[in-house]
Coordinates of C-alpha atoms and ligand atoms in Angstrom, one line a residue:
M1 CA 33.4 -13.3 26.8
E2 CA 33.0 -9.5 26.3
P3 CA 29.3 -8.7 27.1
V4 CA 26.9 -7.0 24.7
H5 CA 25.7 -3.7 26.3
I6 CA 22.2 -2.6 25.3
I7 CA 20.8 0.9 26.1
G8 CA 17.0 0.8 26.4
A9 CA 14.8 -2.1 27.4
G10 CA 11.9 -1.2 25.1
L11 CA 10.5 -3.4 22.3
A12 CA 13.8 -3.5 20.4
G13 CA 16.3 -3.6 23.4
S14 CA 14.4 -6.4 25.1
E15 CA 14.4 -8.6 21.9
A16 CA 18.0 -7.8 21.2
A17 CA 19.0 -8.8 24.8
W18 CA 17.0 -12.1 24.5
Q19 CA 18.6 -13.0 21.1
A20 CA 22.2 -12.2 22.2
A21 CA 21.7 -14.2 25.5
Q22 CA 20.1 -17.1 23.7
A23 CA 23.2 -17.2 21.5
G24 CA 25.3 -17.7 24.6
V25 CA 26.7 -14.1 25.0
P26 CA 26.3 -12.2 28.3
V27 CA 24.2 -9.1 28.1
I28 CA 24.0 -5.9 30.2
L29 CA 20.7 -4.1 29.5
H30 CA 20.6 -0.5 30.7
E31 CA 17.2 1.1 31.3
M32 CA 16.5 4.5 32.7
R33 CA 12.9 3.9 33.7
P34 CA 11.3 4.2 36.2
T35 CA 13.9 6.6 37.7
T36 CA 13.9 8.8 34.6
G37 CA 10.6 8.6 32.7
T38 CA 9.3 9.7 29.4
F39 CA 6.0 11.5 28.7
A40 CA 4.5 8.3 27.2
H41 CA 5.8 5.4 29.4
K42 CA 3.9 4.7 32.6
T43 CA 5.8 1.8 34.2
G44 CA 9.3 0.5 34.7
D45 CA 8.6 -2.7 32.8
C46 CA 10.6 -3.8 29.8
A47 CA 8.8 -3.6 26.4
E48 CA 6.0 -1.3 27.5
M49 CA 3.6 -0.6 24.7
V50 CA 3.0 3.2 25.0
C51 CA -0.2 3.5 23.0
S52 CA -2.3 0.9 21.2
N53 CA -2.2 -2.7 22.3
S54 CA -2.0 -4.1 18.8
F55 CA 0.7 -5.8 16.8
R56 CA -1.5 -5.3 13.7
S57 CA -2.4 -8.1 11.2
D58 CA -1.3 -11.6 12.0
D59 CA -2.0 -12.7 8.4
D60 CA 1.3 -14.1 7.2
Q61 CA 0.0 -14.7 3.6
M62 CA -1.5 -11.4 2.6
N63 CA 0.1 -8.9 4.9
A64 CA 3.7 -7.7 5.3
V65 CA 3.5 -7.2 9.1
G66 CA 2.0 -10.7 9.4
Q67 CA 4.9 -12.0 7.5
L68 CA 7.3 -10.2 9.9
H69 CA 5.4 -11.9 12.8
W70 CA 6.1 -15.2 11.1
E71 CA 9.8 -14.5 10.7
M72 CA 10.2 -13.4 14.4
R73 CA 8.4 -16.5 15.6
K74 CA 10.7 -18.6 13.4
A75 CA 13.7 -16.9 14.9
N76 CA 12.4 -17.7 18.4
G77 CA 11.7 -14.1 19.3
L78 CA 10.8 -13.3 22.8
I79 CA 8.4 -10.4 21.9
M80 CA 6.3 -12.7 19.7
A81 CA 6.3 -15.6 22.2
M82 CA 5.0 -13.3 25.0
A83 CA 2.5 -11.6 22.7
D84 CA 1.2 -15.0 21.7
R85 CA 1.0 -16.1 25.3
H86 CA -1.0 -12.9 26.3
R87 CA -3.1 -12.6 23.1
L88 CA -6.6 -11.1 23.3
P89 CA -9.4 -11.9 20.8
A90 CA -9.2 -9.3 18.0
G91 CA -10.2 -11.0 14.7
G92 CA -7.2 -11.1 12.3
A93 CA -5.1 -8.7 14.4
L94 CA -2.7 -9.7 17.1
A95 CA -3.8 -7.7 20.2
V96 CA -2.2 -8.3 23.6
D97 CA -2.9 -7.7 27.2
R98 CA -0.2 -5.0 27.5
D99 CA 0.5 -5.3 31.3
A100 CA 0.7 -9.1 31.4
F101 CA 2.8 -9.0 28.2
A102 CA 5.4 -6.4 29.5
Q103 CA 5.6 -8.2 32.8
A104 CA 6.2 -11.5 31.1
V105 CA 9.0 -10.0 28.9
T106 CA 10.6 -8.5 32.1
A107 CA 10.4 -11.8 34.0
S108 CA 11.9 -13.7 31.0
L109 CA 14.9 -11.3 30.9
N110 CA 15.3 -11.2 34.7
D111 CA 15.3 -15.0 34.8
H112 CA 17.8 -15.4 32.0
P113 CA 21.2 -16.4 33.5
L114 CA 23.1 -14.3 30.9
V115 CA 21.1 -11.1 31.2
T116 CA 21.7 -8.4 33.8
I117 CA 19.3 -5.4 33.9
K118 CA 21.0 -2.3 35.1
A119 CA 19.0 0.7 36.2
G120 CA 20.0 4.2 35.1
E121 CA 20.2 6.6 32.2
I122 CA 23.3 6.4 29.9
S123 CA 23.9 10.0 28.9
D124 CA 27.0 9.7 26.6
L125 CA 27.7 7.5 23.7
P126 CA 30.2 4.8 24.9
E127 CA 33.7 5.0 23.5
S128 CA 34.4 1.3 23.3
G129 CA 32.8 -2.1 23.7
N130 CA 30.0 -3.9 21.8
W131 CA 26.9 -1.7 22.2
I132 CA 23.4 -1.6 20.9
I133 CA 21.5 1.7 21.2
A134 CA 17.8 1.0 21.3
T135 CA 16.5 4.1 23.0
G136 CA 13.5 4.7 20.9
P137 CA 11.5 7.7 19.7
L138 CA 11.8 9.3 23.2
T139 CA 15.6 8.9 23.6
S140 CA 16.7 11.0 26.6
D141 CA 17.8 14.5 25.8
R142 CA 21.3 14.1 27.1
L143 CA 22.0 10.9 25.0
A144 CA 20.3 12.5 22.0
Q145 CA 22.7 15.5 22.4
S146 CA 25.7 13.1 22.5
I147 CA 24.4 11.3 19.4
R148 CA 24.1 14.6 17.6
V149 CA 27.6 15.7 18.6
A150 CA 29.0 12.4 17.2
T151 CA 26.9 12.3 13.9
G152 CA 26.2 16.0 13.1
T153 CA 23.2 18.1 14.1
E154 CA 21.1 17.3 11.0
S155 CA 21.3 13.6 11.5
L156 CA 19.0 13.0 14.4
A157 CA 15.5 14.3 13.8
F158 CA 13.4 15.4 16.8
F159 CA 10.1 15.5 15.0
D160 CA 8.6 13.2 12.6
A161 CA 6.9 15.3 10.0
I162 CA 5.6 12.6 7.8
A163 CA 4.2 13.1 4.4
P164 CA 1.9 10.3 3.2
I165 CA 3.4 7.6 1.1
V166 CA 1.5 6.1 -1.9
H167 CA 2.1 2.8 -3.7
A168 CA 3.2 3.8 -7.2
D169 CA 1.0 1.3 -8.9
S170 CA -2.1 2.9 -7.4
I171 CA -1.5 6.3 -9.1
D172 CA -3.6 6.9 -12.2
M173 CA -1.0 7.9 -14.8
S174 CA -3.7 8.7 -17.4
I175 CA -4.2 11.9 -15.2
A176 CA -0.8 12.3 -13.6
W177 CA 2.6 12.6 -15.4
E178 CA 6.3 12.3 -14.6
Q179 CA 8.3 15.5 -14.7
S180 CA 10.7 17.4 -12.3
R181 CA 10.1 21.1 -12.1
Y182 CA 11.7 23.0 -15.0
D183 CA 12.8 19.5 -16.2
K184 CA 15.7 19.8 -13.8
G185 CA 18.1 16.8 -13.3
D186 CA 21.1 15.5 -15.1
T187 CA 19.9 12.0 -15.7
E188 CA 16.7 10.6 -17.1
A189 CA 16.1 8.9 -13.7
E190 CA 16.4 12.3 -11.9
R191 CA 14.0 14.0 -14.4
R192 CA 11.5 11.2 -13.7
A193 CA 11.8 11.3 -10.0
Y194 CA 8.6 13.2 -9.6
I195 CA 5.0 12.5 -10.5
N196 CA 2.6 15.5 -10.8
C197 CA -1.2 15.6 -10.2
P198 CA -2.9 18.7 -11.8
M199 CA -5.8 20.6 -10.2
T200 CA -8.3 23.1 -11.7
K201 CA -9.4 26.2 -9.7
E202 CA -12.6 24.4 -8.7
Q203 CA -10.7 21.3 -7.6
Y204 CA -8.2 23.4 -5.6
E205 CA -11.0 25.3 -3.8
A206 CA -12.8 22.1 -2.9
F207 CA -9.6 20.6 -1.7
I208 CA -8.8 23.6 0.6
D209 CA -12.4 23.5 2.0
A210 CA -11.9 19.8 2.8
L211 CA -8.5 20.4 4.4
L212 CA -9.9 23.1 6.7
A213 CA -13.0 21.0 7.7
A214 CA -11.1 17.7 8.3
E215 CA -10.7 16.3 11.8
K216 CA -7.2 16.8 13.3
T217 CA -5.4 15.0 16.1
E218 CA -4.1 17.0 19.1
F219 CA -0.4 17.1 20.2
H220 CA 0.5 15.1 23.3
E221 CA 1.7 17.0 26.3
G222 CA 5.4 17.8 26.0
E223 CA 5.4 17.2 22.2
T224 CA 5.1 20.7 20.8
A225 CA 8.4 22.3 21.7
G226 CA 10.3 23.1 18.5
Y227 CA 7.6 21.9 16.3
F228 CA 7.1 25.1 14.3
D229 CA 10.8 25.2 13.5
G230 CA 10.2 22.2 11.4
C231 CA 7.7 21.7 8.7
L232 CA 4.2 23.1 9.0
P233 CA 1.2 20.8 8.5
I234 CA -0.6 21.5 5.3
E235 CA -3.8 22.3 7.1
V236 CA -2.0 25.0 9.1
M237 CA -0.7 26.5 5.9
A238 CA -4.2 26.4 4.4
E239 CA -5.5 28.2 7.6
R240 CA -2.9 31.0 7.0
G241 CA -4.6 31.8 3.6
R242 CA -6.4 30.0 0.8
E243 CA -3.6 30.8 -1.6
T244 CA -0.7 29.7 0.7
L245 CA -0.5 26.2 -0.6
R246 CA -0.6 27.3 -4.2
H247 CA 2.5 29.4 -3.6
G248 CA 4.1 26.6 -1.5
P249 CA 4.1 22.9 -2.0
M250 CA 1.3 23.0 -4.6
K251 CA 2.8 25.7 -6.9
P252 CA 2.2 24.9 -10.6
V253 CA 5.2 26.7 -12.1
G254 CA 7.8 24.9 -14.2
L255 CA 5.4 22.0 -15.0
T256 CA 3.6 21.1 -18.2
N257 CA 0.8 18.6 -18.2
R258 CA 1.9 15.9 -20.6
H259 CA -1.7 14.9 -21.3
V260 CA -2.9 18.4 -22.1
P261 CA 0.1 20.6 -22.7
E262 CA -2.0 23.6 -23.6
E263 CA -3.9 23.7 -20.3
K264 CA -2.1 25.3 -17.4
A265 CA -2.9 23.7 -14.1
Y266 CA -4.1 26.0 -11.3
A267 CA -2.2 24.0 -8.7
V268 CA -0.1 20.8 -8.8
V269 CA 0.5 18.2 -6.2
Q270 CA 3.9 16.6 -6.6
L271 CA 5.0 13.2 -5.5
R272 CA 8.6 12.3 -5.1
R273 CA 10.1 8.8 -5.5
D274 CA 10.7 7.4 -2.0
N275 CA 12.7 4.3 -2.6
A276 CA 15.3 2.9 -5.0
L277 CA 12.8 0.4 -6.3
G278 CA 10.5 3.2 -7.4
T279 CA 7.5 1.4 -5.9
L280 CA 6.7 4.2 -3.3
Y281 CA 6.2 7.9 -3.7
N282 CA 5.7 10.5 -1.0
I283 CA 3.4 13.5 -1.4
V284 CA 5.9 16.4 -1.2
G285 CA 5.3 18.8 1.7
F286 CA 2.1 17.1 2.8
Q287 CA 2.9 16.5 6.5
T288 CA -0.3 16.7 8.4
K289 CA -2.1 16.2 11.7
M290 CA -5.4 15.2 10.0
K291 CA -6.9 12.0 11.4
Y292 CA -6.2 8.9 9.3
G293 CA -9.8 8.5 8.0
A294 CA -9.9 12.2 7.0
Q295 CA -6.5 11.9 5.2
T296 CA -7.6 9.1 2.9
R297 CA -10.8 10.9 2.1
V298 CA -9.1 14.3 1.4
F299 CA -6.0 12.9 -0.4
R300 CA -8.2 10.9 -2.8
M301 CA -9.7 14.2 -3.9
I302 CA -6.4 14.8 -5.7
P303 CA -6.8 14.0 -9.4
G304 CA -4.7 10.9 -10.2
L305 CA -4.9 9.7 -6.5
Q306 CA -8.6 8.9 -6.6
D307 CA -7.7 5.2 -6.1
A308 CA -4.5 5.7 -4.1
S309 CA -3.4 3.0 -1.8
F310 CA -1.3 4.4 1.1
A311 CA 1.9 2.7 2.3
R312 CA 1.7 5.1 5.3
L313 CA -0.4 8.1 6.2
G314 CA 1.0 11.5 7.2
G315 CA 1.7 12.6 10.8
I316 CA 3.7 14.9 13.0
H317 CA 4.9 13.8 16.4
R318 CA 7.9 13.7 18.7
N319 CA 10.2 11.1 17.4
S320 CA 14.0 10.9 17.6
F321 CA 15.4 9.0 14.7
L322 CA 18.6 8.9 12.8
N323 CA 19.2 9.5 9.2
S324 CA 20.1 5.8 8.9
P325 CA 20.6 5.6 5.1
T326 CA 23.7 7.9 5.5
L327 CA 24.8 6.9 9.0
L328 CA 24.4 3.1 9.3
D329 CA 26.0 0.2 7.4
D330 CA 24.0 -2.9 6.5
R331 CA 25.0 -4.5 9.9
M332 CA 23.2 -1.6 11.6
R333 CA 26.6 -0.1 12.8
L334 CA 27.4 3.5 12.9
R335 CA 29.8 3.9 10.1
L336 CA 31.9 6.5 12.1
R337 CA 32.0 4.3 15.2
P338 CA 31.4 0.7 14.3
N339 CA 31.4 -0.5 18.0
L340 CA 27.9 1.2 18.2
R341 CA 24.9 -0.6 16.6
F342 CA 21.5 1.0 16.5
A343 CA 18.1 -0.8 16.7
G344 CA 14.4 -0.1 17.0
Q345 CA 12.5 3.1 16.2
V346 CA 15.6 5.3 16.6
T347 CA 16.8 3.7 13.3
G348 CA 13.8 5.0 11.4
V349 CA 11.5 2.0 11.4
E350 CA 8.0 2.7 12.8
G351 CA 5.9 0.5 15.1
Y352 CA 6.2 -2.0 17.9
V353 CA 6.7 -5.0 15.6
E354 CA 9.2 -3.4 13.2
S355 CA 11.2 -2.0 16.2
A356 CA 11.3 -5.5 17.9
A357 CA 12.4 -7.0 14.5
M358 CA 15.3 -4.6 14.2
G359 CA 16.2 -5.5 17.8
L360 CA 16.2 -9.2 16.9
L361 CA 18.6 -8.6 14.1
A362 CA 20.9 -6.3 16.0
G363 CA 21.0 -8.8 18.9
R364 CA 22.0 -11.6 16.7
M365 CA 24.6 -9.5 14.8
A366 CA 26.1 -8.2 18.1
A367 CA 26.3 -11.7 19.5
A368 CA 27.9 -13.0 16.3
Q369 CA 30.5 -10.2 16.6
A370 CA 31.2 -11.1 20.3
M371 CA 31.9 -14.7 19.1
G372 CA 34.2 -13.5 16.3
H373 CA 31.7 -14.0 13.4
D374 CA 30.0 -11.8 11.0
L375 CA 26.2 -12.1 10.4
P376 CA 24.9 -10.6 7.2
P377 CA 21.3 -9.4 7.1
P378 CA 18.6 -11.7 5.7
A379 CA 17.8 -11.4 1.9
L380 CA 15.8 -8.3 1.0
T381 CA 13.1 -10.6 -0.3
T382 CA 12.2 -11.2 3.4
A383 CA 10.2 -8.8 5.6
M384 CA 13.1 -8.3 8.0
G385 CA 15.6 -7.9 5.1
A386 CA 13.4 -5.5 3.2
L387 CA 13.0 -3.3 6.3
V388 CA 16.7 -3.2 7.2
N389 CA 17.7 -2.7 3.6
H390 CA 15.2 0.3 3.4
I391 CA 16.7 2.0 6.5
T392 CA 20.3 1.4 5.7
G393 CA 20.4 2.3 2.1
G394 CA 17.2 1.6 0.1
A395 CA 15.4 4.8 1.2
E396 CA 16.2 8.2 -0.2
A397 CA 18.4 9.8 2.5
K398 CA 17.1 13.4 1.8
T399 CA 13.5 12.6 2.5
F400 CA 14.0 9.7 5.0
Q401 CA 11.0 9.2 7.2
P402 CA 10.1 6.4 9.6
M403 CA 8.6 3.5 7.8
N404 CA 6.3 0.5 8.6
V405 CA 7.0 -2.7 6.8
N406 CA 4.9 -3.0 3.6
F407 CA 5.1 -4.8 0.3
G408 CA 6.4 -1.7 -1.4
L409 CA 9.7 -2.4 0.2
F410 CA 9.9 -5.9 -1.4
P411 CA 11.7 -6.4 -4.7
P412 CA 9.0 -6.8 -7.4
L413 CA 8.2 -10.3 -8.7
A414 CA 8.6 -11.2 -12.3
D415 CA 5.2 -10.7 -14.0
V416 CA 3.3 -13.8 -14.8
K417 CA 3.0 -14.7 -18.5
G418 CA 0.4 -12.5 -20.2
G419 CA 0.4 -9.6 -17.8
R420 CA 0.9 -8.3 -14.2
R421 CA -0.2 -10.2 -11.2
G422 CA -3.1 -8.9 -9.1
R423 CA -2.6 -8.3 -5.4
K424 CA -4.5 -11.6 -4.7
D425 CA -1.6 -13.5 -6.4
R426 CA 1.2 -11.1 -5.7
Y427 CA 1.0 -11.0 -1.9
P428 CA 1.0 -14.8 -1.3
A429 CA 3.9 -15.0 -3.8
Y430 CA 5.9 -12.3 -1.8
T431 CA 5.3 -14.0 1.5
Q432 CA 6.1 -17.5 0.2
R433 CA 9.4 -16.2 -1.2
A434 CA 10.1 -14.5 2.1
K435 CA 9.5 -17.6 4.1
D436 CA 11.8 -19.7 1.9
D437 CA 14.6 -17.1 2.0
F438 CA 14.2 -16.4 5.8
T439 CA 14.4 -20.1 6.5
A440 CA 17.6 -20.3 4.4
W441 CA 19.1 -17.4 6.3
L442 CA 18.4 -19.0 9.7
S443 CA 19.8 -22.4 8.6
A444 CA 23.0 -20.7 7.5
Q445 CA 23.8 -19.5 11.0
Ligands
LIG501 C1 3.3 8.8 22.0 C2 3.6 7.6 21.2 C3 2.6 6.7 20.7 C4 3.0 5.6 20.0 N1 2.0 4.7 19.6 C5 2.3 3.6 18.9 C6 1.3 2.6 18.6 O1 0.1 2.8 18.9 N2 1.7 1.5 17.9 C7 2.9 1.3 17.5 O2 3.2 0.3 16.9 N3 3.9 2.2 17.8 C8 3.6 3.3 18.5 N4 4.6 4.2 18.9 C9 5.9 4.0 18.4 C10 6.5 3.1 19.5 O3 7.2 4.0 20.5 C11 7.5 2.2 19.0 O4 6.8 1.4 18.0 C12 8.2 1.2 19.9 O5 7.9 1.5 21.3 C13 9.6 1.5 19.6 O6 10.4 0.5 20.3 P1 11.8 0.9 20.7 O7 12.3 -0.2 21.5 O8 12.6 1.4 19.6 O9 11.6 2.1 21.7 P2 10.9 2.1 23.2 O10 9.9 1.0 23.3 O11 10.4 3.5 23.4 O12 12.1 1.8 24.1 C14 13.2 2.6 24.3 C15 13.6 2.5 25.8 O13 14.8 3.2 26.0 C16 14.8 3.9 27.2 N5 15.7 5.0 27.2 C17 15.7 6.1 26.4 N6 16.8 6.8 26.6 C18 17.6 6.1 27.5 C19 18.9 6.4 28.0 N7 19.6 7.5 27.7 N8 19.4 5.5 28.9 C20 18.7 4.4 29.2 N9 17.5 4.1 28.7 C21 16.9 5.0 27.8 C22 13.3 4.2 27.4 O14 13.0 4.4 28.7 C23 12.6 3.0 26.8 O15 12.3 2.1 27.7 C24 4.3 5.4 19.6 C25 5.3 6.3 20.0 C26 5.0 7.3 20.8 C27 6.0 8.3 21.3

């Protein structure tokens, strides 16, 4: 049988290799480390965790990443099995002994009769064969260049300039209002794609003071090249002059406060719809290097966002990722070259667990293809299905940024009789629906 080739033995590539081999398909796993390293990896082991040692919450009732753990265990995932074996006490979180974990993943793959690990960098996109590219946020420069040549220069980002993303239902619409600047847009949906939060002069001045005083994170070594060509962090803009933001992302022109049309706002923070479901909004132009604690404190000073719940906070770091909504189909294949499938963080998911989950899917899909079948993705009511749907079409392509799994990606539930469900009822209902639908997807294979 024709083998599945996988580039990159990180969290995604290791899981993809395991899934394809367990399905009975030979796998060749290409890894450039330790011969060619990255600034973050320290070993030559498969599935090295480069920073924290946490797979986050293991609560599969109330937490979306916990639900993703459940699905990966149910699908006999190697990453979850080895994480469980090398688990460290950490309350409700799944923390692991990173060295023992990576060594166990490496040994499992080395011992598998259908897996061959081949050392060396792949520097060009392969022309033919059944390939999975799982080269992660630190994809080697030569391969990144080859991807850019095949897909267009704009399609592979170098930097992840992330604006914070807010759950729509936590925005106070008695203060904020929907309107696009100058009421632009041909359709009602376009005109309602933005939510605006007004600021008085006093609120703006206090906000600038808080931005300037907030704690920031430093860049990692080797991360800064090219950074200023991209988007400036808001605190850097504020450092350039107290009025800079008011003439940039916070300019109030072309907007009229629906609640008090006669009052002109001194500055306006705009949020833009971030997914087709309309459950998530990003704060336009608010990429930042502020520490997470500081971000929640400072962003909740924005009128209308005082109770904001964040699907993800802002950041800027080295991260190669594709504009997947335009480039990949729902089988995670490059539309232009369907023999190439992408998986892991390079597809625009964020985090160890999400990357491994996309590896699990890609591995199963590539194995199905090798055996002459087609495997559709799981329903979008599952954590895995919601995530793959987001990156391959659910997200807005223009503002596409890497995403953690979260309940904002799940299709809303019908409201209970007599009103909306609270989170306490909604989250277990999401995860129960996900478990049922994921089980059905597995049994159909
Ligand atoms: C500095 C930094 C800190 C991070 N901290 C966290 C964190 O705390 N928590 C978290 O959840 N996520 C964190 N991430 C994101 C993390 O990298 C991903 O969650 C996860 O590692 C992605 O898995 P992956 O398999 O897609 O990529 P990786 O795990 O990076 O695996 C990609 C593999 O491909 C190999 N490779 C690259 N190019 C080639 C090539 N041309 N040929 C052959 N092999 C190649 C690499 O050597 C690597 O082994 C961090 C990322 C960075 C850069």
